[in-house]
Amino acid sequence: MPEHAIPEETDVWDRRVASGLAFLRRRLSGAYEVDEFGFDHELTEGLFHPMLRLLQREWFRTEIIGAKHIPVDGGALLVGNHSGTVALDALMLAIACHDESEGHRHLRLLGADFVFKLPGLSELARKSGATLACTPDAERLLSGGDLVGVFPEGFKGVGKPFRDRYKLQRFGRGGFVSAALRTGVPIIPAAIVGAEEIYPLIGNIKPLARVLGAPYFPVTPTFPWLGPLGLVPLPSKWLIEFGEPIPTEDLADQADDPMVVFNLADQVRETIQEMIHGLLERRPDPFAQ
Protein backbone atom coordinates (compact mmCIF):
# COMPACT_ATOMS: atom_id res chain seq x y z
CA MET A 1 0.00 0.00 0.00
CA PRO A 2 1.42 3.45 -0.92
CA GLU A 3 2.51 5.56 2.02
CA HIS A 4 0.10 8.35 1.09
CA ALA A 5 -2.96 6.03 1.09
CA ILE A 6 -3.49 6.05 4.86
CA PRO A 7 -3.55 9.86 5.22
CA GLU A 8 -5.98 10.11 2.28
CA GLU A 9 -8.32 7.51 3.79
CA THR A 10 -8.11 9.25 7.14
CA ASP A 11 -8.96 12.56 5.50
CA VAL A 12 -12.04 11.00 3.83
CA TRP A 13 -13.31 9.66 7.14
CA ASP A 14 -12.60 12.98 8.84
CA ARG A 15 -14.77 14.74 6.27
CA ARG A 16 -17.55 12.17 6.69
CA VAL A 17 -17.53 12.51 10.47
CA ALA A 18 -17.51 16.31 10.23
CA SER A 19 -20.38 16.22 7.74
CA GLY A 20 -22.35 13.85 9.96
CA LEU A 21 -21.85 16.03 13.03
CA ALA A 22 -22.90 19.12 11.10
CA PHE A 23 -26.02 17.29 9.94
CA LEU A 24 -26.93 16.31 13.51
CA ARG A 25 -26.31 19.86 14.73
CA ARG A 26 -28.69 21.29 12.13
CA ARG A 27 -31.37 18.70 12.96
CA LEU A 28 -31.15 19.29 16.70
CA SER A 29 -31.15 23.06 16.38
CA GLY A 30 -33.98 23.12 13.82
CA ALA A 31 -31.79 24.87 11.26
CA TYR A 32 -33.39 23.19 8.26
CA GLU A 33 -36.32 23.94 5.96
CA VAL A 34 -39.42 22.08 4.82
CA ASP A 35 -41.84 23.20 2.14
CA GLU A 36 -45.60 23.75 2.50
CA PHE A 37 -46.24 20.01 2.06
CA GLY A 38 -43.69 19.00 4.70
CA PHE A 39 -40.95 17.91 2.29
CA ASP A 40 -37.56 17.84 4.04
CA HIS A 41 -34.96 18.01 1.27
CA GLU A 42 -31.93 17.55 3.52
CA LEU A 43 -33.31 14.58 5.45
CA THR A 44 -34.39 12.87 2.23
CA GLU A 45 -31.00 13.14 0.55
CA GLY A 46 -28.95 12.61 3.71
CA LEU A 47 -30.82 9.71 5.29
CA PHE A 48 -33.59 8.20 3.15
CA HIS A 49 -31.80 8.08 -0.20
CA PRO A 50 -28.66 6.22 0.97
CA MET A 51 -30.81 3.42 2.43
CA LEU A 52 -33.02 3.20 -0.66
CA ARG A 53 -29.98 3.30 -2.94
CA LEU A 54 -28.44 0.31 -1.17
CA LEU A 55 -31.68 -1.67 -1.45
CA GLN A 56 -32.14 -0.78 -5.11
CA ARG A 57 -28.62 -1.46 -6.30
CA GLU A 58 -27.43 -4.32 -4.10
CA TRP A 59 -30.59 -6.26 -3.22
CA PHE A 60 -32.79 -5.75 -6.28
CA ARG A 61 -29.93 -5.19 -8.79
CA THR A 62 -32.11 -2.66 -10.58
CA GLU A 63 -31.60 -1.65 -14.21
CA ILE A 64 -32.95 1.76 -15.24
CA ILE A 65 -34.04 2.35 -18.84
CA GLY A 66 -35.11 5.58 -20.53
CA ALA A 67 -34.22 8.04 -17.74
CA LYS A 68 -33.51 10.56 -20.52
CA HIS A 69 -37.29 10.97 -20.86
CA ILE A 70 -37.50 12.63 -17.45
CA PRO A 71 -37.40 16.41 -18.07
CA VAL A 72 -34.50 18.31 -16.52
CA ASP A 73 -36.91 20.79 -14.95
CA GLY A 74 -40.53 21.89 -15.03
CA GLY A 75 -43.71 20.10 -14.07
CA ALA A 76 -44.39 16.56 -15.28
CA LEU A 77 -46.65 13.72 -14.17
CA LEU A 78 -45.05 10.28 -13.84
CA VAL A 79 -47.59 7.43 -14.01
CA GLY A 80 -46.53 3.93 -12.98
CA ASN A 81 -47.89 0.45 -12.36
CA HIS A 82 -48.29 -0.53 -8.72
CA SER A 83 -47.65 -3.94 -7.14
CA GLY A 84 -45.72 -5.92 -4.57
CA THR A 85 -48.00 -6.19 -1.47
CA VAL A 86 -45.83 -3.53 0.21
CA ALA A 87 -45.36 -0.42 -1.93
CA LEU A 88 -41.58 -0.53 -2.28
CA ASP A 89 -42.00 0.12 -6.00
CA ALA A 90 -42.90 3.75 -5.26
CA LEU A 91 -39.68 4.22 -3.28
CA MET A 92 -37.54 2.51 -5.93
CA LEU A 93 -39.11 4.71 -8.60
CA ALA A 94 -38.34 7.81 -6.54
CA ILE A 95 -34.66 6.98 -6.05
CA ALA A 96 -34.36 6.06 -9.75
CA CYS A 97 -35.71 9.50 -10.72
CA HIS A 98 -33.26 11.26 -8.45
CA ASP A 99 -30.15 9.26 -9.30
CA GLU A 100 -30.65 8.62 -13.01
CA SER A 101 -32.33 11.75 -14.35
CA GLU A 102 -30.17 14.56 -15.69
CA GLY A 103 -31.79 17.03 -13.34
CA HIS A 104 -31.65 14.70 -10.29
CA ARG A 105 -35.35 15.25 -9.83
CA HIS A 106 -37.19 14.58 -6.59
CA LEU A 107 -40.35 12.58 -7.26
CA ARG A 108 -43.29 13.97 -5.27
CA LEU A 109 -45.38 10.87 -4.70
CA LEU A 110 -49.15 11.00 -4.27
CA GLY A 111 -50.20 8.59 -1.51
CA ALA A 112 -53.49 7.03 -0.44
CA ASP A 113 -55.46 8.21 2.61
CA PHE A 114 -54.40 5.09 4.51
CA VAL A 115 -50.73 6.12 4.36
CA PHE A 116 -51.42 9.44 6.05
CA LYS A 117 -53.59 7.94 8.78
CA LEU A 118 -50.78 5.82 10.23
CA PRO A 119 -48.68 7.48 12.95
CA GLY A 120 -45.02 7.52 12.06
CA LEU A 121 -45.55 6.49 8.44
CA SER A 122 -47.46 9.69 7.77
CA GLU A 123 -44.58 11.84 9.04
CA LEU A 124 -42.00 9.87 7.06
CA ALA A 125 -44.08 10.13 3.89
CA ARG A 126 -44.46 13.89 4.25
CA LYS A 127 -40.76 14.43 4.97
CA SER A 128 -39.77 12.36 1.93
CA GLY A 129 -41.91 14.54 -0.34
CA ALA A 130 -45.18 12.62 -0.56
CA THR A 131 -48.60 14.18 -0.18
CA LEU A 132 -52.23 13.09 -0.30
CA ALA A 133 -53.46 11.80 -3.65
CA CYS A 134 -55.97 14.55 -4.36
CA THR A 135 -56.37 16.73 -7.44
CA PRO A 136 -55.77 20.12 -5.72
CA ASP A 137 -52.42 19.02 -4.23
CA ALA A 138 -51.37 17.41 -7.52
CA GLU A 139 -52.17 20.57 -9.47
CA ARG A 140 -50.34 22.81 -7.00
CA LEU A 141 -47.20 20.69 -7.26
CA LEU A 142 -47.37 20.42 -11.05
CA SER A 143 -47.98 24.15 -11.43
CA GLY A 144 -44.96 24.77 -9.20
CA GLY A 145 -42.71 22.82 -11.58
CA ASP A 146 -42.47 19.58 -9.59
CA LEU A 147 -42.15 16.02 -10.88
CA VAL A 148 -45.21 14.24 -9.46
CA GLY A 149 -45.65 10.47 -9.25
CA VAL A 150 -49.00 8.70 -9.22
CA PHE A 151 -50.11 5.04 -9.24
CA PRO A 152 -53.71 4.99 -10.55
CA GLU A 153 -54.22 1.31 -9.67
CA GLY A 154 -53.92 2.15 -5.97
CA PHE A 155 -54.42 -0.73 -3.55
CA LYS A 156 -56.03 -2.78 -6.34
CA GLY A 157 -52.56 -3.06 -7.83
CA VAL A 158 -50.48 -3.43 -4.67
CA GLY A 159 -52.80 -6.00 -3.12
CA LYS A 160 -53.65 -8.17 -6.11
CA PRO A 161 -52.99 -11.94 -5.95
CA PHE A 162 -49.72 -13.27 -7.31
CA ARG A 163 -51.61 -15.13 -10.03
CA ASP A 164 -52.57 -11.73 -11.51
CA ARG A 165 -49.01 -10.39 -11.53
CA TYR A 166 -48.12 -7.82 -14.19
CA LYS A 167 -51.75 -7.43 -15.25
CA LEU A 168 -52.67 -3.78 -14.79
CA GLN A 169 -55.83 -3.13 -12.82
CA ARG A 170 -58.41 -0.46 -13.60
CA PHE A 171 -57.10 3.12 -13.51
CA GLY A 172 -60.10 4.65 -11.75
CA ARG A 173 -61.70 7.90 -12.90
CA GLY A 174 -58.63 9.44 -14.48
CA GLY A 175 -58.16 12.27 -12.01
CA PHE A 176 -54.44 12.23 -12.75
CA VAL A 177 -55.17 12.99 -16.39
CA SER A 178 -57.34 15.98 -15.46
CA ALA A 179 -54.54 17.37 -13.29
CA ALA A 180 -52.05 17.03 -16.14
CA LEU A 181 -54.41 18.66 -18.63
CA ARG A 182 -55.23 21.62 -16.38
CA THR A 183 -51.54 22.33 -15.78
CA GLY A 184 -50.39 21.49 -19.32
CA VAL A 185 -47.61 19.15 -18.19
CA PRO A 186 -46.48 16.01 -20.02
CA ILE A 187 -47.44 12.54 -18.78
CA ILE A 188 -44.52 10.12 -18.51
CA PRO A 189 -45.45 6.41 -18.41
CA ALA A 190 -43.26 4.24 -16.18
CA ALA A 191 -43.15 0.44 -16.05
CA ILE A 192 -41.75 -1.52 -13.10
CA VAL A 193 -40.91 -5.22 -13.28
CA GLY A 194 -39.61 -7.03 -10.21
CA ALA A 195 -41.90 -5.78 -7.46
CA GLU A 196 -44.44 -8.57 -7.98
CA GLU A 197 -41.99 -11.19 -6.70
CA ILE A 198 -40.77 -9.55 -3.48
CA TYR A 199 -43.83 -10.58 -1.42
CA PRO A 200 -45.91 -13.01 -3.54
CA LEU A 201 -49.48 -12.55 -2.29
CA ILE A 202 -51.13 -15.96 -1.92
CA GLY A 203 -53.85 -15.01 0.58
CA ASN A 204 -55.68 -12.19 2.32
CA ILE A 205 -57.07 -12.40 5.86
CA LYS A 206 -59.99 -10.00 5.35
CA PRO A 207 -61.43 -10.10 8.90
CA LEU A 208 -58.05 -9.14 10.36
CA ALA A 209 -57.66 -6.42 7.73
CA ARG A 210 -61.03 -4.92 8.77
CA VAL A 211 -60.01 -4.94 12.43
CA LEU A 212 -56.75 -3.13 11.59
CA GLY A 213 -58.44 -0.73 9.19
CA ALA A 214 -56.12 -1.90 6.42
CA PRO A 215 -57.07 -2.51 2.78
CA TYR A 216 -55.85 -6.12 3.12
CA PHE A 217 -53.81 -8.36 5.42
CA PRO A 218 -51.32 -10.22 3.24
CA VAL A 219 -50.35 -13.87 3.40
CA THR A 220 -47.17 -14.69 1.50
CA PRO A 221 -44.90 -17.78 1.41
CA THR A 222 -42.87 -16.23 4.26
CA PHE A 223 -45.35 -14.01 6.15
CA PRO A 224 -46.73 -14.39 8.78
CA TRP A 225 -45.19 -17.85 9.07
CA LEU A 226 -41.63 -16.62 9.68
CA GLY A 227 -42.58 -13.65 11.84
CA PRO A 228 -40.42 -10.53 11.35
CA LEU A 229 -38.09 -12.49 9.07
CA GLY A 230 -41.01 -12.86 6.66
CA LEU A 231 -40.92 -9.09 6.11
CA VAL A 232 -37.59 -9.32 4.29
CA PRO A 233 -38.36 -8.89 0.56
CA LEU A 234 -37.21 -11.62 -1.80
CA PRO A 235 -34.23 -10.49 -3.93
CA SER A 236 -35.95 -10.31 -7.31
CA LYS A 237 -34.32 -8.69 -10.31
CA TRP A 238 -35.87 -5.28 -11.07
CA LEU A 239 -36.21 -3.35 -14.31
CA ILE A 240 -37.62 0.19 -14.40
CA GLU A 241 -38.38 1.88 -17.70
CA PHE A 242 -39.44 5.46 -18.35
CA GLY A 243 -41.39 5.91 -21.57
CA GLU A 244 -41.60 8.84 -23.94
CA PRO A 245 -43.57 11.80 -22.55
CA ILE A 246 -47.15 12.20 -23.75
CA PRO A 247 -47.84 15.93 -24.36
CA THR A 248 -51.05 17.48 -23.05
CA GLU A 249 -50.81 21.16 -24.02
CA ASP A 250 -53.25 20.84 -26.93
CA LEU A 251 -55.91 19.32 -24.66
CA ALA A 252 -55.74 21.84 -21.81
CA ASP A 253 -59.23 23.21 -22.54
CA GLN A 254 -60.75 19.70 -22.42
CA ALA A 255 -59.75 18.80 -18.86
CA ASP A 256 -63.43 18.52 -17.87
CA ASP A 257 -64.44 16.36 -20.83
CA PRO A 258 -64.98 12.82 -19.47
CA MET A 259 -64.34 11.14 -22.84
CA VAL A 260 -61.05 12.97 -23.41
CA VAL A 261 -59.91 12.13 -19.88
CA PHE A 262 -60.95 8.48 -20.22
CA ASN A 263 -59.29 8.03 -23.61
CA LEU A 264 -56.01 9.55 -22.47
CA ALA A 265 -56.03 7.48 -19.26
CA ASP A 266 -56.64 4.37 -21.34
CA GLN A 267 -53.77 5.32 -23.66
CA VAL A 268 -51.41 5.68 -20.70
CA ARG A 269 -52.56 2.35 -19.25
CA GLU A 270 -52.05 0.50 -22.55
CA THR A 271 -48.63 2.08 -22.99
CA ILE A 272 -47.49 0.94 -19.53
CA GLN A 273 -48.87 -2.58 -20.11
CA GLU A 274 -46.93 -2.87 -23.38
CA MET A 275 -43.78 -1.64 -21.65
CA ILE A 276 -44.25 -4.28 -18.93
CA HIS A 277 -44.53 -7.05 -21.53
CA GLY A 278 -41.30 -5.85 -23.12
CA LEU A 279 -39.47 -5.81 -19.78
CA LEU A 280 -40.70 -9.32 -18.93
CA GLU A 281 -39.25 -10.61 -22.20
CA ARG A 282 -35.98 -8.92 -21.32
CA ARG A 283 -36.00 -10.52 -17.85
CA PRO A 284 -36.98 -14.19 -18.29
CA ASP A 285 -35.71 -15.20 -14.81
CA PRO A 286 -37.23 -13.19 -11.89
CA PHE A 287 -34.15 -13.89 -9.75
CA ALA A 288 -31.42 -13.56 -12.36
CA GLN A 289 -28.24 -11.68 -11.59
Coordinates of N, CA and C in Angstrom, one line a residue, residues 11-173:
D11 N -8.4 11.3 5.8 CA -9.0 12.6 5.5 C -10.4 12.4 5.0
V12 N -10.7 11.3 4.3 CA -12.0 11.0 3.8 C -13.0 10.8 5.0
W13 N -12.5 9.9 6.0 CA -13.3 9.7 7.1 C -13.5 10.9 8.0
D14 N -12.5 11.7 8.1 CA -12.6 13.0 8.8 C -13.7 13.8 8.3
R15 N -13.7 13.9 6.9 CA -14.8 14.7 6.3 C -16.2 14.2 6.5
R16 N -16.3 12.8 6.5 CA -17.5 12.2 6.7 C -18.0 12.4 8.1
V17 N -17.1 12.3 9.1 CA -17.5 12.5 10.5 C -18.0 14.0 10.7
A18 N -17.2 14.9 10.1 CA -17.5 16.3 10.2 C -18.9 16.6 9.6
S19 N -19.1 16.0 8.4 CA -20.4 16.2 7.7 C -21.5 15.7 8.6
G20 N -21.3 14.5 9.1 CA -22.4 13.8 10.0 C -22.7 14.7 11.2
L21 N -21.6 15.2 11.8 CA -21.9 16.0 13.0 C -22.6 17.3 12.7
A22 N -22.2 17.9 11.5 CA -22.9 19.1 11.1 C -24.4 18.8 10.8
F23 N -24.6 17.7 10.2 CA -26.0 17.3 9.9 C -26.8 17.2 11.2
L24 N -26.3 16.5 12.2 CA -26.9 16.3 13.5 C -27.2 17.7 14.2
R25 N -26.2 18.5 14.1 CA -26.3 19.9 14.7 C -27.5 20.6 14.1
R26 N -27.6 20.6 12.8 CA -28.7 21.3 12.1 C -30.0 20.7 12.5
R27 N -30.1 19.3 12.6 CA -31.4 18.7 13.0 C -31.8 19.1 14.4
L28 N -30.8 19.0 15.3 CA -31.1 19.3 16.7 C -31.5 20.8 17.0
S29 N -30.9 21.6 16.2 CA -31.2 23.1 16.4 C -32.3 23.6 15.6
G30 N -32.9 22.7 14.7 CA -34.0 23.1 13.8 C -33.6 24.0 12.7
A31 N -32.3 24.0 12.3 CA -31.8 24.9 11.3 C -31.9 24.2 9.9
Y32 N -33.1 23.8 9.6 CA -33.4 23.2 8.3 C -34.8 23.6 7.8
E33 N -35.1 23.4 6.5 CA -36.3 23.9 6.0 C -37.2 22.8 5.4
V34 N -38.5 23.0 5.5 CA -39.4 22.1 4.8 C -40.4 22.9 4.0
D35 N -40.9 22.4 2.9 CA -41.8 23.2 2.1 C -43.3 23.1 2.7
E36 N -44.2 23.7 2.0 CA -45.6 23.7 2.5 C -46.3 22.4 2.6
F37 N -45.7 21.4 2.0 CA -46.2 20.0 2.1 C -45.5 19.2 3.1
G38 N -44.5 19.7 3.7 CA -43.7 19.0 4.7 C -42.4 18.3 4.2
F39 N -42.1 18.6 2.9 CA -40.9 17.9 2.3 C -39.6 18.4 2.9
D40 N -38.8 17.5 3.4 CA -37.6 17.8 4.0 C -36.4 17.4 3.1
H41 N -36.0 18.3 2.3 CA -35.0 18.0 1.3 C -33.7 17.4 1.9
E42 N -33.2 18.0 2.9 CA -31.9 17.6 3.5 C -32.1 16.2 4.1
L43 N -33.1 15.9 4.8 CA -33.3 14.6 5.5 C -33.5 13.5 4.4
T44 N -34.2 13.8 3.3 CA -34.4 12.9 2.2 C -33.1 12.5 1.6
E45 N -32.3 13.5 1.2 CA -31.0 13.1 0.6 C -29.9 12.6 1.5
G46 N -30.0 13.0 2.8 CA -29.0 12.6 3.7 C -29.2 11.3 4.4
L47 N -30.5 10.9 4.5 CA -30.8 9.7 5.3 C -31.6 8.7 4.5
F48 N -32.7 9.1 3.9 CA -33.6 8.2 3.1 C -32.9 7.6 1.9
H49 N -32.4 8.5 1.1 CA -31.8 8.1 -0.2 C -30.7 7.1 -0.1
P50 N -29.7 7.2 0.9 CA -28.7 6.2 1.0 C -29.2 4.8 1.3
M51 N -30.2 4.7 2.1 CA -30.8 3.4 2.4 C -31.5 2.8 1.2
L52 N -32.3 3.7 0.5 CA -33.0 3.2 -0.7 C -32.1 2.8 -1.8
R53 N -31.0 3.6 -1.9 CA -30.0 3.3 -2.9 C -29.3 1.9 -2.7
L54 N -29.0 1.6 -1.5 CA -28.4 0.3 -1.2 C -29.4 -0.8 -1.5
L55 N -30.7 -0.7 -1.2 CA -31.7 -1.7 -1.5 C -31.9 -1.8 -3.0
Q56 N -31.9 -0.7 -3.7 CA -32.1 -0.8 -5.1 C -31.0 -1.4 -5.9
R57 N -29.8 -1.0 -5.5 CA -28.6 -1.5 -6.3 C -28.1 -2.8 -5.9
E58 N -28.1 -3.1 -4.6 CA -27.4 -4.3 -4.1 C -28.4 -5.5 -3.9
W59 N -29.6 -5.2 -3.5 CA -30.6 -6.3 -3.2 C -31.4 -6.6 -4.5
F60 N -31.9 -5.5 -5.1 CA -32.8 -5.7 -6.3 C -32.0 -5.7 -7.6
R61 N -30.8 -5.2 -7.6 CA -29.9 -5.2 -8.8 C -30.7 -4.5 -10.0
T62 N -31.2 -3.3 -9.7 CA -32.1 -2.7 -10.6 C -31.4 -2.1 -11.8
E63 N -32.0 -2.3 -13.0 CA -31.6 -1.6 -14.2 C -32.6 -0.6 -14.6
I64 N -32.1 0.6 -14.9 CA -32.9 1.8 -15.2 C -32.8 2.0 -16.7
I65 N -34.0 2.2 -17.4 CA -34.0 2.4 -18.8 C -34.8 3.6 -19.1
G66 N -34.3 4.4 -20.1 CA -35.1 5.6 -20.5 C -35.2 6.8 -19.6
A67 N -34.2 6.9 -18.7 CA -34.2 8.0 -17.7 C -34.1 9.4 -18.5
K68 N -33.6 9.3 -19.7 CA -33.5 10.6 -20.5 C -34.9 11.2 -20.8
H69 N -35.9 10.4 -20.6 CA -37.3 11.0 -20.9 C -37.8 11.8 -19.7
I70 N -37.1 11.8 -18.6 CA -37.5 12.6 -17.4 C -37.0 14.0 -17.7
P71 N -37.9 15.0 -17.8 CA -37.4 16.4 -18.1 C -36.4 16.9 -17.0
V72 N -35.5 17.8 -17.4 CA -34.5 18.3 -16.5 C -35.2 19.2 -15.5
D73 N -36.2 19.9 -15.9 CA -36.9 20.8 -14.9 C -38.3 21.0 -15.4
G74 N -39.1 21.7 -14.7 CA -40.5 21.9 -15.0 C -41.4 20.8 -14.6
G75 N -42.7 21.1 -14.5 CA -43.7 20.1 -14.1 C -43.9 18.9 -15.0
A76 N -44.1 17.8 -14.5 CA -44.4 16.6 -15.3 C -45.1 15.6 -14.4
L77 N -45.9 14.7 -14.9 CA -46.7 13.7 -14.2 C -46.2 12.3 -14.6
L78 N -45.6 11.6 -13.6 CA -45.1 10.3 -13.8 C -46.1 9.3 -13.4
V79 N -46.5 8.4 -14.3 CA -47.6 7.4 -14.0 C -47.0 6.0 -14.1
G80 N -47.1 5.3 -13.0 CA -46.5 3.9 -13.0 C -47.5 2.8 -12.6
N81 N -47.1 1.6 -12.9 CA -47.9 0.5 -12.4 C -47.5 0.2 -10.9
H82 N -48.5 -0.4 -10.2 CA -48.3 -0.5 -8.7 C -48.5 -2.0 -8.3
S83 N -47.6 -2.5 -7.5 CA -47.6 -3.9 -7.1 C -46.7 -4.2 -6.0
G84 N -46.7 -5.5 -5.5 CA -45.7 -5.9 -4.6 C -46.2 -6.1 -3.1
T85 N -47.5 -6.0 -2.8 CA -48.0 -6.2 -1.5 C -47.6 -5.1 -0.5
V86 N -46.3 -4.7 -0.5 CA -45.8 -3.5 0.2 C -45.3 -2.6 -0.9
A87 N -45.6 -1.3 -0.8 CA -45.4 -0.4 -1.9 C -43.9 0.0 -2.0
L88 N -43.0 -0.9 -2.1 CA -41.6 -0.5 -2.3 C -41.3 0.0 -3.7
D89 N -42.2 -0.3 -4.6 CA -42.0 0.1 -6.0 C -42.0 1.6 -6.1
A90 N -42.9 2.3 -5.3 CA -42.9 3.7 -5.3 C -41.6 4.3 -4.8
L91 N -41.0 3.7 -3.8 CA -39.7 4.2 -3.3 C -38.6 4.0 -4.3
M92 N -38.6 2.8 -4.9 CA -37.5 2.5 -5.9 C -37.7 3.4 -7.1
L93 N -38.9 3.8 -7.5 CA -39.1 4.7 -8.6 C -38.6 6.1 -8.2
A94 N -38.8 6.5 -7.0 CA -38.3 7.8 -6.5 C -36.8 7.9 -6.6
I95 N -36.1 6.9 -6.1 CA -34.7 7.0 -6.1 C -34.1 6.9 -7.5
A96 N -34.8 6.1 -8.4 CA -34.4 6.1 -9.8 C -34.5 7.4 -10.4
C97 N -35.5 8.2 -10.1 CA -35.7 9.5 -10.7 C -34.6 10.4 -10.3
H98 N -34.3 10.4 -9.0 CA -33.3 11.3 -8.5 C -31.9 10.9 -9.0
D99 N -31.5 9.7 -9.0 CA -30.1 9.3 -9.3 C -29.9 9.2 -10.8
E100 N -30.9 8.9 -11.6 CA -30.7 8.6 -13.0 C -31.1 9.8 -13.9
S101 N -31.9 10.7 -13.5 CA -32.3 11.8 -14.4 C -31.2 12.8 -14.4
E102 N -31.2 13.5 -15.5 CA -30.2 14.6 -15.7 C -30.3 15.7 -14.7
G103 N -31.6 16.0 -14.3 CA -31.8 17.0 -13.3 C -31.8 16.6 -11.9
H104 N -31.6 15.3 -11.6 CA -31.6 14.7 -10.3 C -32.9 15.1 -9.6
R105 N -34.0 14.8 -10.3 CA -35.4 15.3 -9.8 C -35.9 14.5 -8.6
H106 N -36.5 15.2 -7.7 CA -37.2 14.6 -6.6 C -38.6 14.2 -7.0
L107 N -39.0 13.0 -6.9 CA -40.4 12.6 -7.3 C -41.3 12.8 -6.1
R108 N -42.3 13.7 -6.3 CA -43.3 14.0 -5.3 C -44.4 13.0 -5.4
L109 N -44.4 11.9 -4.6 CA -45.4 10.9 -4.7 C -46.7 11.3 -4.1
L110 N -47.8 10.8 -4.8 CA -49.2 11.0 -4.3 C -49.6 9.7 -3.6
G111 N -49.9 9.8 -2.3 CA -50.2 8.6 -1.5 C -51.7 8.5 -1.1
A112 N -52.1 7.3 -0.8 CA -53.5 7.0 -0.4 C -53.8 7.5 1.0
D113 N -55.0 7.7 1.3 CA -55.5 8.2 2.6 C -54.9 7.4 3.7
F114 N -54.9 6.0 3.5 CA -54.4 5.1 4.5 C -53.0 5.4 5.0
V115 N -52.1 5.8 4.0 CA -50.7 6.1 4.4 C -50.6 7.3 5.4
F116 N -51.5 8.2 5.2 CA -51.4 9.4 6.0 C -52.3 9.3 7.3
K117 N -52.9 8.2 7.5 CA -53.6 7.9 8.8 C -52.7 7.2 9.8
L118 N -51.6 6.6 9.4 CA -50.8 5.8 10.2 C -49.7 6.7 10.9
P119 N -49.7 6.7 12.2 CA -48.7 7.5 12.9 C -47.3 7.0 12.6
G120 N -46.4 7.9 12.4 CA -45.0 7.5 12.1 C -44.9 7.5 10.6
L121 N -45.6 6.6 9.9 CA -45.5 6.5 8.4 C -46.0 7.8 7.8
S122 N -47.0 8.4 8.3 CA -47.5 9.7 7.8 C -46.4 10.7 7.8
E123 N -45.7 10.9 8.9 CA -44.6 11.8 9.0 C -43.4 11.5 8.1
L124 N -43.1 10.3 8.0 CA -42.0 9.9 7.1 C -42.4 10.2 5.6
A125 N -43.6 9.9 5.3 CA -44.1 10.1 3.9 C -44.0 11.6 3.6
R126 N -44.5 12.4 4.5 CA -44.5 13.9 4.2 C -43.0 14.4 4.1
K127 N -42.1 14.0 5.0 CA -40.8 14.4 5.0 C -40.0 14.0 3.7
S128 N -40.4 12.8 3.1 CA -39.8 12.4 1.9 C -40.4 13.0 0.7
G129 N -41.4 13.8 0.8 CA -41.9 14.5 -0.3 C -43.3 14.1 -0.8
A130 N -43.9 13.1 -0.1 CA -45.2 12.6 -0.6 C -46.3 13.5 0.0
T131 N -47.4 13.5 -0.7 CA -48.6 14.2 -0.2 C -49.8 13.4 -0.6
L132 N -51.0 13.8 -0.1 CA -52.2 13.1 -0.3 C -52.6 13.1 -1.8
A133 N -53.1 11.9 -2.2 CA -53.5 11.8 -3.6 C -54.8 12.5 -3.9
C134 N -54.8 13.8 -4.0 CA -56.0 14.6 -4.4 C -55.6 15.5 -5.5
T135 N -56.6 15.9 -6.3 CA -56.4 16.7 -7.4 C -55.8 18.1 -7.1
P136 N -56.3 18.8 -6.0 CA -55.8 20.1 -5.7 C -54.3 20.1 -5.4
D137 N -53.8 19.1 -4.6 CA -52.4 19.0 -4.2 C -51.6 18.7 -5.5
A138 N -52.1 17.8 -6.3 CA -51.4 17.4 -7.5 C -51.2 18.6 -8.4
E139 N -52.2 19.4 -8.6 CA -52.2 20.6 -9.5 C -51.2 21.6 -8.9
R140 N -51.2 21.8 -7.6 CA -50.3 22.8 -7.0 C -48.9 22.4 -7.2
L141 N -48.6 21.1 -7.1 CA -47.2 20.7 -7.3 C -46.8 20.8 -8.7
L142 N -47.7 20.4 -9.6 CA -47.4 20.4 -11.0 C -47.2 21.9 -11.5
S143 N -48.1 22.7 -11.0 CA -48.0 24.2 -11.4 C -46.7 24.8 -10.9
G144 N -46.2 24.3 -9.8 CA -45.0 24.8 -9.2 C -43.7 24.2 -9.8
G145 N -43.9 23.4 -10.9 CA -42.7 22.8 -11.6 C -42.2 21.5 -11.0
D146 N -42.9 20.8 -10.2 CA -42.5 19.6 -9.6 C -42.7 18.4 -10.5
L147 N -41.9 17.3 -10.2 CA -42.2 16.0 -10.9 C -43.0 15.2 -9.9
V148 N -44.2 14.9 -10.3 CA -45.2 14.2 -9.5 C -45.4 12.8 -9.9
G149 N -45.5 11.9 -8.9 CA -45.6 10.5 -9.2 C -47.0 10.0 -8.8
V150 N -47.7 9.2 -9.6 CA -49.0 8.7 -9.2 C -49.1 7.2 -9.7
F151 N -49.9 6.4 -8.9 CA -50.1 5.0 -9.2 C -51.6 4.8 -9.3
P152 N -52.2 5.0 -10.5 CA -53.7 5.0 -10.5 C -54.4 3.7 -10.1
E153 N -53.6 2.6 -10.1 CA -54.2 1.3 -9.7 C -54.5 1.3 -8.2
G154 N -53.7 2.1 -7.4 CA -53.9 2.2 -6.0 C -53.7 0.8 -5.3
F155 N -54.5 0.5 -4.3 CA -54.4 -0.7 -3.5 C -54.9 -1.9 -4.4
K156 N -55.6 -1.7 -5.5 CA -56.0 -2.8 -6.3 C -54.8 -3.4 -7.0
G157 N -53.8 -2.6 -7.2 CA -52.6 -3.1 -7.8 C -51.6 -3.7 -6.8
V158 N -51.4 -3.0 -5.7 CA -50.5 -3.4 -4.7 C -51.0 -4.7 -4.0
G159 N -52.3 -4.8 -3.8 CA -52.8 -6.0 -3.1 C -53.4 -7.1 -4.0
K160 N -53.1 -7.1 -5.3 CA -53.7 -8.2 -6.1 C -52.9 -9.5 -5.9
P161 N -53.6 -10.6 -6.1 CA -53.0 -11.9 -5.9 C -51.8 -12.2 -6.9
F162 N -50.9 -13.0 -6.5 CA -49.7 -13.3 -7.3 C -50.1 -13.8 -8.7
R163 N -51.2 -14.5 -8.7 CA -51.6 -15.1 -10.0 C -51.9 -14.0 -11.1
D164 N -52.2 -12.8 -10.6 CA -52.6 -11.7 -11.5 C -51.4 -10.8 -11.7
R165 N -50.2 -11.3 -11.4 CA -49.0 -10.4 -11.5 C -48.8 -9.8 -12.9
Y166 N -48.4 -8.6 -13.0 CA -48.1 -7.8 -14.2 C -49.3 -7.6 -15.1
K167 N -50.5 -7.8 -14.5 CA -51.8 -7.4 -15.2 C -52.3 -6.1 -14.6
L168 N -52.2 -5.1 -15.3 CA -52.7 -3.8 -14.8 C -54.1 -3.8 -14.4
Q169 N -54.5 -3.2 -13.3 CA -55.8 -3.1 -12.8 C -56.4 -1.8 -13.4
R170 N -57.7 -1.6 -13.1 CA -58.4 -0.5 -13.6 C -57.8 0.8 -13.1
F171 N -57.7 1.9 -13.9 CA -57.1 3.1 -13.5 C -58.0 4.1 -12.8
G172 N -59.2 3.7 -12.5 CA -60.1 4.7 -11.7 C -60.7 5.7 -12.7
R173 N -61.0 6.9 -12.1 CA -61.7 7.9 -12.9 C -60.8 8.8 -13.7

